[in-house]
């Protein structure tokens, strides 16, 4: 759309603007609310990687209500940037509580962080109630001069 048409469309429709061709309400600066996704049935997958290193920027309870996984991978190890986010881990509990079925879920943290340890300890009863298991990093892979924690996942 040429710039003059974009300008006219913004003036003819006050309170609305275009973001990637979608009309949005500029009063809401939240990316989650500016691009609404129509509701649909949940998606069931074996393995889901929690987006953005488990940062609260893109993941909320709605993610866990709609993306139902047997295994969720949490890979955040940057406390300064809020990774992993306690809010995202809590969102897993909130989202899973609304599934209506008590399917087994396994959470796989790729790093042992203070946030995940505290969350695990403080919400352990709720995890058990919701049939959520958190894998500890008890295995180590050694390759050349490097070693790192590993998990084996079987489907």
Tab-separated table of N, CA and C in Angstrom:
chain	number	residue	atom	x	y	z
A	1	UNK	N	0.855	-1.164	0.000
A	1	UNK	CA	0.000	0.000	0.000
A	1	UNK	C	0.902	1.227	0.000
A	2	UNK	N	0.678	2.163	-0.924
A	2	UNK	CA	1.490	3.388	-0.945
A	2	UNK	C	1.307	4.169	0.346
A	3	UNK	N	2.312	4.973	0.645
A	3	UNK	CA	2.325	5.700	1.913
A	3	UNK	C	1.127	6.623	2.068
A	4	UNK	N	0.700	7.318	0.946
A	4	UNK	CA	-0.434	8.227	1.069
A	4	UNK	C	-1.730	7.462	1.350
A	5	UNK	N	-1.903	6.230	0.799
A	5	UNK	CA	-3.083	5.421	1.103
A	5	UNK	C	-3.061	4.956	2.558
A	6	UNK	N	-1.877	4.566	3.049
A	6	UNK	CA	-1.746	4.138	4.435
A	6	UNK	C	-2.103	5.288	5.365
A	7	UNK	N	-1.647	6.499	5.011
A	7	UNK	CA	-1.941	7.669	5.823
A	7	UNK	C	-3.445	7.941	5.839
A	8	UNK	N	-4.100	7.861	4.643
A	8	UNK	CA	-5.540	8.092	4.566
A	8	UNK	C	-6.309	7.058	5.376
A	9	UNK	N	-5.887	5.779	5.297
A	9	UNK	CA	-6.623	4.741	6.013
A	9	UNK	C	-6.503	4.934	7.510
A	10	UNK	N	-5.387	5.456	7.971
A	10	UNK	CA	-5.225	5.703	9.401
A	10	UNK	C	-6.114	6.859	9.853
A	11	UNK	N	-6.227	7.904	8.987
A	11	UNK	CA	-7.041	9.062	9.353
A	11	UNK	C	-8.528	8.744	9.241
A	12	UNK	N	-8.920	7.908	8.266
A	12	UNK	CA	-10.334	7.603	8.097
A	12	UNK	C	-10.834	6.609	9.137
A	13	UNK	N	-9.923	5.987	9.858
A	13	UNK	CA	-10.304	5.002	10.859
A	13	UNK	C	-9.550	5.316	12.151
A	14	UNK	N	-9.910	6.405	12.842
A	14	UNK	CA	-9.154	6.802	14.042
A	14	UNK	C	-9.190	5.708	15.099
A	15	UNK	N	-8.085	5.598	15.820
A	15	UNK	CA	-7.996	4.594	16.877
A	15	UNK	C	-7.518	3.249	16.363
A	16	UNK	N	-7.348	3.130	15.060
A	16	UNK	CA	-6.875	1.877	14.478
A	16	UNK	C	-5.628	2.169	13.650
A	17	UNK	N	-4.743	1.210	13.560
A	17	UNK	CA	-3.586	1.328	12.692
A	17	UNK	C	-3.330	-0.039	12.077
A	18	UNK	N	-2.446	-0.096	11.121
A	18	UNK	CA	-2.128	-1.363	10.460
A	18	UNK	C	-0.793	-1.888	10.941
A	19	UNK	N	-0.754	-3.157	11.296
A	19	UNK	CA	0.479	-3.846	11.629
A	19	UNK	C	0.503	-5.095	10.780
A	20	UNK	N	1.456	-5.173	9.861
A	20	UNK	CA	1.535	-6.299	8.936
A	20	UNK	C	0.202	-6.526	8.223
A	21	UNK	N	-0.494	-5.438	7.863
A	21	UNK	CA	-1.740	-5.542	7.135
A	21	UNK	C	-2.941	-5.881	7.991
A	22	UNK	N	-2.782	-5.960	9.318
A	22	UNK	CA	-3.884	-6.300	10.207
A	22	UNK	C	-4.231	-5.073	11.032
A	23	UNK	N	-5.516	-4.734	11.088
A	23	UNK	CA	-5.934	-3.581	11.885
A	23	UNK	C	-5.777	-3.900	13.354
A	24	UNK	N	-5.158	-2.985	14.071
A	24	UNK	CA	-4.941	-3.175	15.501
A	24	UNK	C	-5.330	-1.919	16.244
A	25	UNK	N	-5.462	-2.036	17.541
A	25	UNK	CA	-5.792	-0.910	18.402
A	25	UNK	C	-4.491	-0.402	19.020
A	26	UNK	N	-4.042	0.811	18.679
A	26	UNK	CA	-2.767	1.309	19.209
A	26	UNK	C	-2.772	1.526	20.713
A	27	UNK	N	-3.927	1.549	21.355
A	27	UNK	CA	-3.970	1.725	22.806
A	27	UNK	C	-3.359	0.527	23.508
A	28	UNK	N	-3.308	-0.573	22.808
A	28	UNK	CA	-2.732	-1.783	23.386
A	28	UNK	C	-1.360	-2.005	22.785
A	29	UNK	N	-0.316	-1.869	23.580
A	29	UNK	CA	1.043	-2.066	23.091
A	29	UNK	C	1.502	-3.498	23.211
A	30	UNK	N	0.695	-4.356	23.774
A	30	UNK	CA	1.083	-5.747	23.977
A	30	UNK	C	1.006	-6.517	22.676
A	31	UNK	N	2.101	-7.210	22.277
A	31	UNK	CA	2.047	-7.992	21.060
A	31	UNK	C	0.993	-9.091	21.142
A	32	UNK	N	0.723	-9.603	22.345
A	32	UNK	CA	-0.238	-10.692	22.490
A	32	UNK	C	-1.641	-10.214	22.148
A	33	UNK	N	-1.995	-8.988	22.536
A	33	UNK	CA	-3.353	-8.526	22.311
A	33	UNK	C	-3.511	-7.827	20.971
A	34	UNK	N	-2.436	-7.375	20.339
A	34	UNK	CA	-2.572	-6.646	19.096
A	34	UNK	C	-2.866	-7.573	17.922
A	35	UNK	N	-2.426	-8.799	17.970
A	35	UNK	CA	-2.690	-9.748	16.899
A	35	UNK	C	-3.447	-10.927	17.484
A	36	UNK	N	-4.762	-10.825	17.483
A	36	UNK	CA	-5.532	-11.903	18.099
A	36	UNK	C	-5.592	-13.102	17.166
A	37	UNK	N	-5.449	-14.270	17.752
A	37	UNK	CA	-5.511	-15.516	17.014
A	37	UNK	C	-6.866	-16.140	17.309
A	38	UNK	N	-7.584	-16.537	16.261
A	38	UNK	CA	-8.888	-17.135	16.531
A	38	UNK	C	-8.748	-18.416	17.344
A	39	UNK	N	-9.718	-18.628	18.230
A	39	UNK	CA	-9.696	-19.839	19.045
A	39	UNK	C	-9.977	-21.046	18.169
A	40	UNK	N	-9.368	-22.126	18.528
A	40	UNK	CA	-9.581	-23.378	17.826
A	40	UNK	C	-9.309	-24.508	18.784
A	41	UNK	N	-9.395	-25.722	18.294
A	41	UNK	CA	-9.136	-26.859	19.175
A	41	UNK	C	-7.661	-26.899	19.569
A	42	UNK	N	-7.348	-27.509	20.706
A	42	UNK	CA	-5.942	-27.613	21.105
A	42	UNK	C	-5.175	-28.520	20.144
A	43	UNK	N	-3.871	-28.295	20.102
A	43	UNK	CA	-2.981	-29.104	19.273
A	43	UNK	C	-2.200	-30.019	20.208
A	44	UNK	N	-2.193	-31.305	19.905
A	44	UNK	CA	-1.468	-32.284	20.719
A	44	UNK	C	-0.186	-32.670	19.983
A	45	UNK	N	0.942	-32.549	20.696
A	45	UNK	CA	2.241	-32.910	20.135
A	45	UNK	C	3.015	-33.728	21.155
A	46	UNK	N	3.997	-34.461	20.674
A	46	UNK	CA	4.841	-35.213	21.593
A	46	UNK	C	5.798	-34.297	22.344
A	47	UNK	N	6.436	-33.384	21.610
A	47	UNK	CA	7.488	-32.544	22.182
A	47	UNK	C	7.288	-31.102	21.745
A	48	UNK	N	7.351	-30.171	22.702
A	48	UNK	CA	7.263	-28.745	22.391
A	48	UNK	C	8.398	-28.013	23.096
A	49	UNK	N	9.039	-27.146	22.366
A	49	UNK	CA	10.084	-26.291	22.904
A	49	UNK	C	9.417	-24.989	23.326
A	50	UNK	N	9.534	-24.620	24.589
A	50	UNK	CA	8.911	-23.382	25.059
A	50	UNK	C	9.637	-22.212	24.395
A	51	UNK	N	8.909	-21.393	23.660
A	51	UNK	CA	9.530	-20.341	22.846
A	51	UNK	C	10.387	-19.351	23.633
A	52	UNK	N	11.347	-18.786	22.917
A	52	UNK	CA	12.147	-17.652	23.390
A	52	UNK	C	12.869	-17.933	24.701
A	53	UNK	N	13.458	-19.120	24.826
A	53	UNK	CA	14.229	-19.504	26.005
A	53	UNK	C	13.424	-19.384	27.291
A	54	UNK	N	12.132	-19.689	27.188
A	54	UNK	CA	11.223	-19.662	28.346
A	54	UNK	C	11.104	-18.251	28.924
A	55	UNK	N	11.147	-17.266	28.037
A	55	UNK	CA	10.954	-15.876	28.442
A	55	UNK	C	9.466	-15.567	28.451
A	56	UNK	N	9.044	-14.704	29.331
A	56	UNK	CA	7.643	-14.324	29.425
A	56	UNK	C	7.168	-13.429	28.297
A	57	UNK	N	8.026	-13.077	27.354
A	57	UNK	CA	7.650	-12.163	26.274
A	57	UNK	C	6.611	-12.776	25.338
A	58	UNK	N	6.703	-14.078	25.075
A	58	UNK	CA	5.836	-14.688	24.070
A	58	UNK	C	5.011	-15.864	24.570
A	59	UNK	N	5.142	-16.231	25.808
A	59	UNK	CA	4.471	-17.430	26.304
A	59	UNK	C	3.631	-17.093	27.518
A	60	UNK	N	2.362	-17.509	27.473
A	60	UNK	CA	1.439	-17.266	28.564
A	60	UNK	C	0.573	-18.508	28.753
A	61	UNK	N	-0.387	-18.492	29.681
A	61	UNK	CA	-1.216	-19.688	29.892
A	61	UNK	C	-1.925	-20.155	28.613
A	62	UNK	N	-2.258	-19.222	27.734
A	62	UNK	CA	-2.944	-19.586	26.486
A	62	UNK	C	-2.096	-20.550	25.647
A	63	UNK	N	-0.773	-20.361	25.647
A	63	UNK	CA	0.123	-21.274	24.918
A	63	UNK	C	-0.069	-22.700	25.420
A	64	UNK	N	-0.088	-22.865	26.740
A	64	UNK	CA	-0.192	-24.203	27.320
A	64	UNK	C	-1.609	-24.768	27.217
A	65	UNK	N	-2.616	-23.915	27.088
A	65	UNK	CA	-3.974	-24.402	26.857
A	65	UNK	C	-4.101	-24.958	25.447
A	66	UNK	N	-3.417	-24.328	24.498
A	66	UNK	CA	-3.579	-24.682	23.092
A	66	UNK	C	-2.533	-25.651	22.574
A	67	UNK	N	-1.304	-25.596	23.096
A	67	UNK	CA	-0.246	-26.516	22.678
A	67	UNK	C	-0.042	-27.510	23.807
A	68	UNK	N	-0.609	-28.693	23.648
A	68	UNK	CA	-0.580	-29.715	24.693
A	68	UNK	C	0.445	-30.774	24.313
A	69	UNK	N	1.523	-30.798	25.081
A	69	UNK	CA	2.648	-31.672	24.760
A	69	UNK	C	2.875	-32.697	25.858
A	70	UNK	N	3.395	-33.837	25.461
A	70	UNK	CA	3.828	-34.830	26.448
A	70	UNK	C	5.103	-34.360	27.127
A	71	UNK	N	5.938	-33.635	26.361
A	71	UNK	CA	7.219	-33.123	26.863
A	71	UNK	C	7.350	-31.660	26.465
A	72	UNK	N	7.726	-30.822	27.427
A	72	UNK	CA	8.055	-29.422	27.163
A	72	UNK	C	9.523	-29.221	27.513
A	73	UNK	N	10.280	-28.630	26.592
A	73	UNK	CA	11.686	-28.329	26.833
A	73	UNK	C	11.801	-26.872	27.269
A	74	UNK	N	12.457	-26.664	28.407
A	74	UNK	CA	12.705	-25.326	28.959
A	74	UNK	C	14.193	-25.056	28.831
A	75	UNK	N	14.564	-24.126	27.957
A	75	UNK	CA	15.990	-23.839	27.812
A	75	UNK	C	16.252	-22.381	28.110
A	76	UNK	N	16.378	-22.029	29.313
A	76	UNK	CA	16.714	-20.658	29.662
A	76	UNK	C	17.786	-20.671	30.722
A	77	UNK	N	18.801	-19.849	30.531
A	77	UNK	CA	19.885	-19.779	31.502
A	77	UNK	C	20.436	-18.361	31.580
A	78	UNK	N	19.549	-17.373	31.518
A	78	UNK	CA	19.987	-15.987	31.558
A	78	UNK	C	19.079	-15.213	32.519
A	79	UNK	N	19.406	-15.265	33.781
A	79	UNK	CA	18.578	-14.631	34.814
A	79	UNK	C	18.408	-13.131	34.576
A	80	UNK	N	19.422	-12.478	34.034
A	80	UNK	CA	19.347	-11.037	33.796
A	80	UNK	C	18.236	-10.695	32.800
A	81	UNK	N	17.951	-11.595	31.875
A	81	UNK	CA	16.885	-11.381	30.894
A	81	UNK	C	15.602	-12.129	31.257
A	82	UNK	N	15.518	-12.632	32.478
A	82	UNK	CA	14.312	-13.320	32.914
A	82	UNK	C	14.109	-14.667	32.261
A	83	UNK	N	15.196	-15.360	31.967
A	83	UNK	CA	15.127	-16.668	31.308
A	83	UNK	C	15.780	-17.716	32.204
A	84	UNK	N	15.081	-18.717	32.593
A	84	UNK	CA	13.666	-18.961	32.336
A	84	UNK	C	12.799	-18.078	33.225
A	85	UNK	N	11.589	-17.851	32.777
A	85	UNK	CA	10.671	-16.985	33.492
A	85	UNK	C	9.801	-17.795	34.457
A	86	UNK	N	9.731	-17.357	35.679
A	86	UNK	CA	8.854	-18.002	36.659
A	86	UNK	C	7.398	-17.904	36.188
A	87	UNK	N	7.043	-16.783	35.570
A	87	UNK	CA	5.676	-16.593	35.082
A	87	UNK	C	5.315	-17.641	34.027
A	88	UNK	N	6.267	-18.017	33.182
A	88	UNK	CA	5.996	-19.032	32.161
A	88	UNK	C	5.813	-20.392	32.817
A	89	UNK	N	6.639	-20.705	33.797
A	89	UNK	CA	6.493	-21.977	34.503
A	89	UNK	C	5.147	-22.035	35.223
A	90	UNK	N	4.738	-20.919	35.823
A	90	UNK	CA	3.423	-20.856	36.454
A	90	UNK	C	2.307	-20.967	35.409
A	91	UNK	N	2.540	-20.408	34.221
A	91	UNK	CA	1.552	-20.491	33.140
A	91	UNK	C	1.326	-21.947	32.715
A	92	UNK	N	2.384	-22.759	32.784
A	92	UNK	CA	2.224	-24.186	32.493
A	92	UNK	C	1.216	-24.799	33.455
A	93	UNK	N	1.355	-24.495	34.734
A	93	UNK	CA	0.422	-25.029	35.731
A	93	UNK	C	-1.001	-24.541	35.464
A	94	UNK	N	-1.141	-23.269	35.174
A	94	UNK	CA	-2.469	-22.698	34.925
A	94	UNK	C	-3.090	-23.292	33.659
A	95	UNK	N	-2.314	-23.339	32.592
A	95	UNK	CA	-2.828	-23.885	31.336
A	95	UNK	C	-3.183	-25.355	31.451
A	96	UNK	N	-2.306	-26.137	32.058
A	96	UNK	CA	-2.537	-27.583	32.201
A	96	UNK	C	-3.748	-27.854	33.077
A	97	UNK	N	-4.007	-27.014	34.055
A	97	UNK	CA	-5.156	-27.224	34.945
A	97	UNK	C	-6.481	-27.114	34.199
A	98	UNK	N	-6.469	-26.533	33.006
A	98	UNK	CA	-7.693	-26.355	32.235
A	98	UNK	C	-7.838	-27.350	31.092
A	99	UNK	N	-6.965	-28.352	31.030
A	99	UNK	CA	-7.043	-29.342	29.955
A	99	UNK	C	-8.288	-30.217	30.062
A	100	UNK	N	-8.738	-30.478	31.269
A	100	UNK	CA	-9.886	-31.338	31.436
A	100	UNK	C	-9.550	-32.815	31.373
A	101	UNK	N	-8.316	-33.128	31.153
A	101	UNK	CA	-7.839	-34.513	31.155
A	101	UNK	C	-6.474	-34.523	31.827
A	102	UNK	N	-6.169	-35.564	32.532
A	102	UNK	CA	-4.948	-35.590	33.333
A	102	UNK	C	-3.831	-36.352	32.638
A	103	UNK	N	-3.457	-35.913	31.447
A	103	UNK	CA	-2.372	-36.546	30.710
A	103	UNK	C	-1.036	-36.270	31.385
A	104	UNK	N	-0.139	-37.242	31.319
A	104	UNK	CA	1.214	-37.078	31.868
A	104	UNK	C	1.972	-36.041	31.042
A	105	UNK	N	2.612	-35.100	31.722
A	105	UNK	CA	3.460	-34.099	31.082
A	105	UNK	C	4.814	-34.141	31.760
A	106	UNK	N	5.861	-34.091	30.943
A	106	UNK	CA	7.222	-34.066	31.464
A	106	UNK	C	7.875	-32.754	31.059
A	107	UNK	N	8.421	-32.056	32.030
A	107	UNK	CA	9.135	-30.806	31.793
A	107	UNK	C	10.623	-31.108	31.808
A	108	UNK	N	11.327	-30.662	30.762
A	108	UNK	CA	12.757	-30.952	30.630
A	108	UNK	C	13.540	-29.643	30.638
A	109	UNK	N	14.055	-29.250	31.791
A	109	UNK	CA	14.910	-28.058	31.809
A	109	UNK	C	16.298	-28.414	31.274
A	110	UNK	N	16.832	-27.564	30.424
A	110	UNK	CA	18.165	-27.829	29.878
A	110	UNK	C	19.270	-27.268	30.763
A	111	UNK	N	18.892	-26.435	31.733
A	111	UNK	CA	19.862	-25.887	32.676
A	111	UNK	C	19.287	-25.967	34.085
A	112	UNK	N	20.142	-26.151	35.034
A	112	UNK	CA	19.751	-26.153	36.444
A	112	UNK	C	19.876	-24.722	36.930
A	113	UNK	N	18.734	-24.028	37.056
A	113	UNK	CA	18.760	-22.622	37.466
A	113	UNK	C	18.043	-22.451	38.797
A	114	UNK	N	18.321	-21.352	39.437
A	114	UNK	CA	17.665	-21.047	40.713
A	114	UNK	C	16.156	-20.908	40.518
A	115	UNK	N	15.747	-20.292	39.412
A	115	UNK	CA	14.319	-20.103	39.136
A	115	UNK	C	13.613	-21.450	39.029
A	116	UNK	N	14.181	-22.384	38.268
A	116	UNK	CA	13.516	-23.689	38.113
A	116	UNK	C	13.540	-24.485	39.414
A	117	UNK	N	14.618	-24.391	40.166
A	117	UNK	CA	14.680	-25.102	41.452
A	117	UNK	C	13.625	-24.572	42.414
A	118	UNK	N	13.538	-23.240	42.546
A	118	UNK	CA	12.552	-22.637	43.445
A	118	UNK	C	11.133	-22.975	42.999
A	119	UNK	N	10.874	-22.860	41.705
A	119	UNK	CA	9.544	-23.178	41.184
A	119	UNK	C	9.193	-24.632	41.480
A	120	UNK	N	10.142	-25.520	41.250
A	120	UNK	CA	9.906	-26.947	41.494
A	120	UNK	C	9.532	-27.183	42.962
A	121	UNK	N	10.307	-26.609	43.864
A	121	UNK	CA	10.068	-26.819	45.291
A	121	UNK	C	8.755	-26.188	45.755
A	122	UNK	N	8.457	-24.989	45.292
A	122	UNK	CA	7.276	-24.264	45.754
A	122	UNK	C	5.975	-24.788	45.145
A	123	UNK	N	6.041	-25.462	44.015
A	123	UNK	CA	4.819	-25.908	43.337
A	123	UNK	C	4.754	-27.430	43.203
A	124	UNK	N	5.576	-28.135	43.945
A	124	UNK	CA	5.670	-29.591	43.790
A	124	UNK	C	4.318	-30.299	43.965
A	125	UNK	N	3.547	-29.892	44.956
A	125	UNK	CA	2.240	-30.521	45.174
A	125	UNK	C	1.314	-30.296	43.979
A	126	UNK	N	1.301	-29.084	43.447
A	126	UNK	CA	0.471	-28.762	42.280
A	126	UNK	C	0.933	-29.567	41.072
A	127	UNK	N	2.244	-29.733	40.915
A	127	UNK	CA	2.765	-30.539	39.808
A	127	UNK	C	2.243	-31.974	39.904
A	128	UNK	N	2.295	-32.539	41.097
A	128	UNK	CA	1.825	-33.906	41.285
A	128	UNK	C	0.334	-34.006	40.989
A	129	UNK	N	-0.423	-33.041	41.454
A	129	UNK	CA	-1.873	-33.021	41.227
A	129	UNK	C	-2.189	-32.978	39.725
A	130	UNK	N	-1.384	-32.237	38.965
A	130	UNK	CA	-1.608	-32.077	37.524
A	130	UNK	C	-0.874	-33.123	36.677
A	131	UNK	N	-0.191	-34.068	37.326
A	131	UNK	CA	0.528	-35.135	36.623
A	131	UNK	C	1.676	-34.569	35.766
A	132	UNK	N	2.430	-33.634	36.371
A	132	UNK	CA	3.592	-33.034	35.715
A	132	UNK	C	4.847	-33.539	36.414
A	133	UNK	N	5.760	-34.071	35.614
A	133	UNK	CA	7.027	-34.554	36.151
A	133	UNK	C	8.151	-33.665	35.597
A	134	UNK	N	9.080	-33.292	36.458
A	134	UNK	CA	10.225	-32.487	36.036
A	134	UNK	C	11.442	-33.395	36.046
A	135	UNK	N	12.123	-33.480	34.904
A	135	UNK	CA	13.321	-34.310	34.823
A	135	UNK	C	14.507	-33.565	35.415
A	136	UNK	N	15.264	-34.272	36.210
A	136	UNK	CA	16.515	-33.708	36.725
A	136	UNK	C	17.619	-34.025	35.732
A	137	UNK	N	18.590	-33.173	35.663
A	137	UNK	CA	19.705	-33.432	34.739
A	137	UNK	C	20.733	-34.300	35.455
A	138	UNK	N	20.510	-35.610	35.407
A	138	UNK	CA	21.412	-36.523	36.107
A	138	UNK	C	22.366	-37.238	35.159
A	139	UNK	N	22.153	-37.064	33.855
A	139	UNK	CA	23.042	-37.698	32.881
A	139	UNK	C	23.961	-36.646	32.274
A	140	UNK	N	25.155	-37.087	31.918
A	140	UNK	CA	26.125	-36.181	31.308
A	140	UNK	C	26.680	-36.810	30.039
A	141	UNK	N	26.765	-36.003	28.994
A	141	UNK	CA	27.373	-36.430	27.738
A	141	UNK	C	28.760	-35.796	27.684
A	142	UNK	N	29.752	-36.603	27.334
A	142	UNK	CA	31.115	-36.088	27.202
A	142	UNK	C	31.527	-36.244	25.748
A	143	UNK	N	31.878	-35.128	25.120
A	143	UNK	CA	32.325	-35.135	23.727
A	143	UNK	C	33.604	-34.315	23.651
A	144	UNK	N	34.653	-34.942	23.181
A	144	UNK	CA	35.955	-34.306	23.077
A	144	UNK	C	36.322	-33.681	24.418
A	145	UNK	N	36.492	-32.382	24.484
A	145	UNK	CA	36.889	-31.721	25.726
A	145	UNK	C	35.713	-31.073	26.447
A	146	UNK	N	34.514	-31.414	26.057
A	146	UNK	CA	33.339	-30.744	26.603
A	146	UNK	C	32.373	-31.768	27.207
A	147	UNK	N	31.739	-31.400	28.306
A	147	UNK	CA	30.697	-32.248	28.885
A	147	UNK	C	29.478	-31.379	29.180
A	148	UNK	N	28.298	-31.966	29.045
A	148	UNK	CA	27.071	-31.221	29.267
A	148	UNK	C	25.971	-32.184	29.678
A	149	UNK	N	24.932	-31.670	30.389
A	149	UNK	CA	23.824	-32.538	30.832
A	149	UNK	C	23.003	-33.014	29.640
A	150	UNK	N	22.397	-34.173	29.770
A	150	UNK	CA	21.589	-34.731	28.695
A	150	UNK	C	20.386	-35.474	29.258
A	151	UNK	N	19.355	-35.599	28.462
A	151	UNK	CA	18.170	-36.364	28.809
A	151	UNK	C	17.851	-37.292	27.654
A	152	UNK	N	17.342	-38.451	27.973
A	152	UNK	CA	16.889	-39.402	26.958
A	152	UNK	C	15.380	-39.374	26.965
A	153	UNK	N	14.795	-39.175	25.806
A	153	UNK	CA	13.354	-39.122	25.683
A	153	UNK	C	12.918	-40.278	24.799
A	154	UNK	N	11.961	-41.057	25.279
A	154	UNK	CA	11.443	-42.168	24.499
A	154	UNK	C	9.980	-41.926	24.189
A	155	UNK	N	9.602	-42.173	22.942
A	155	UNK	CA	8.209	-42.036	22.524
A	155	UNK	C	7.626	-43.383	22.227
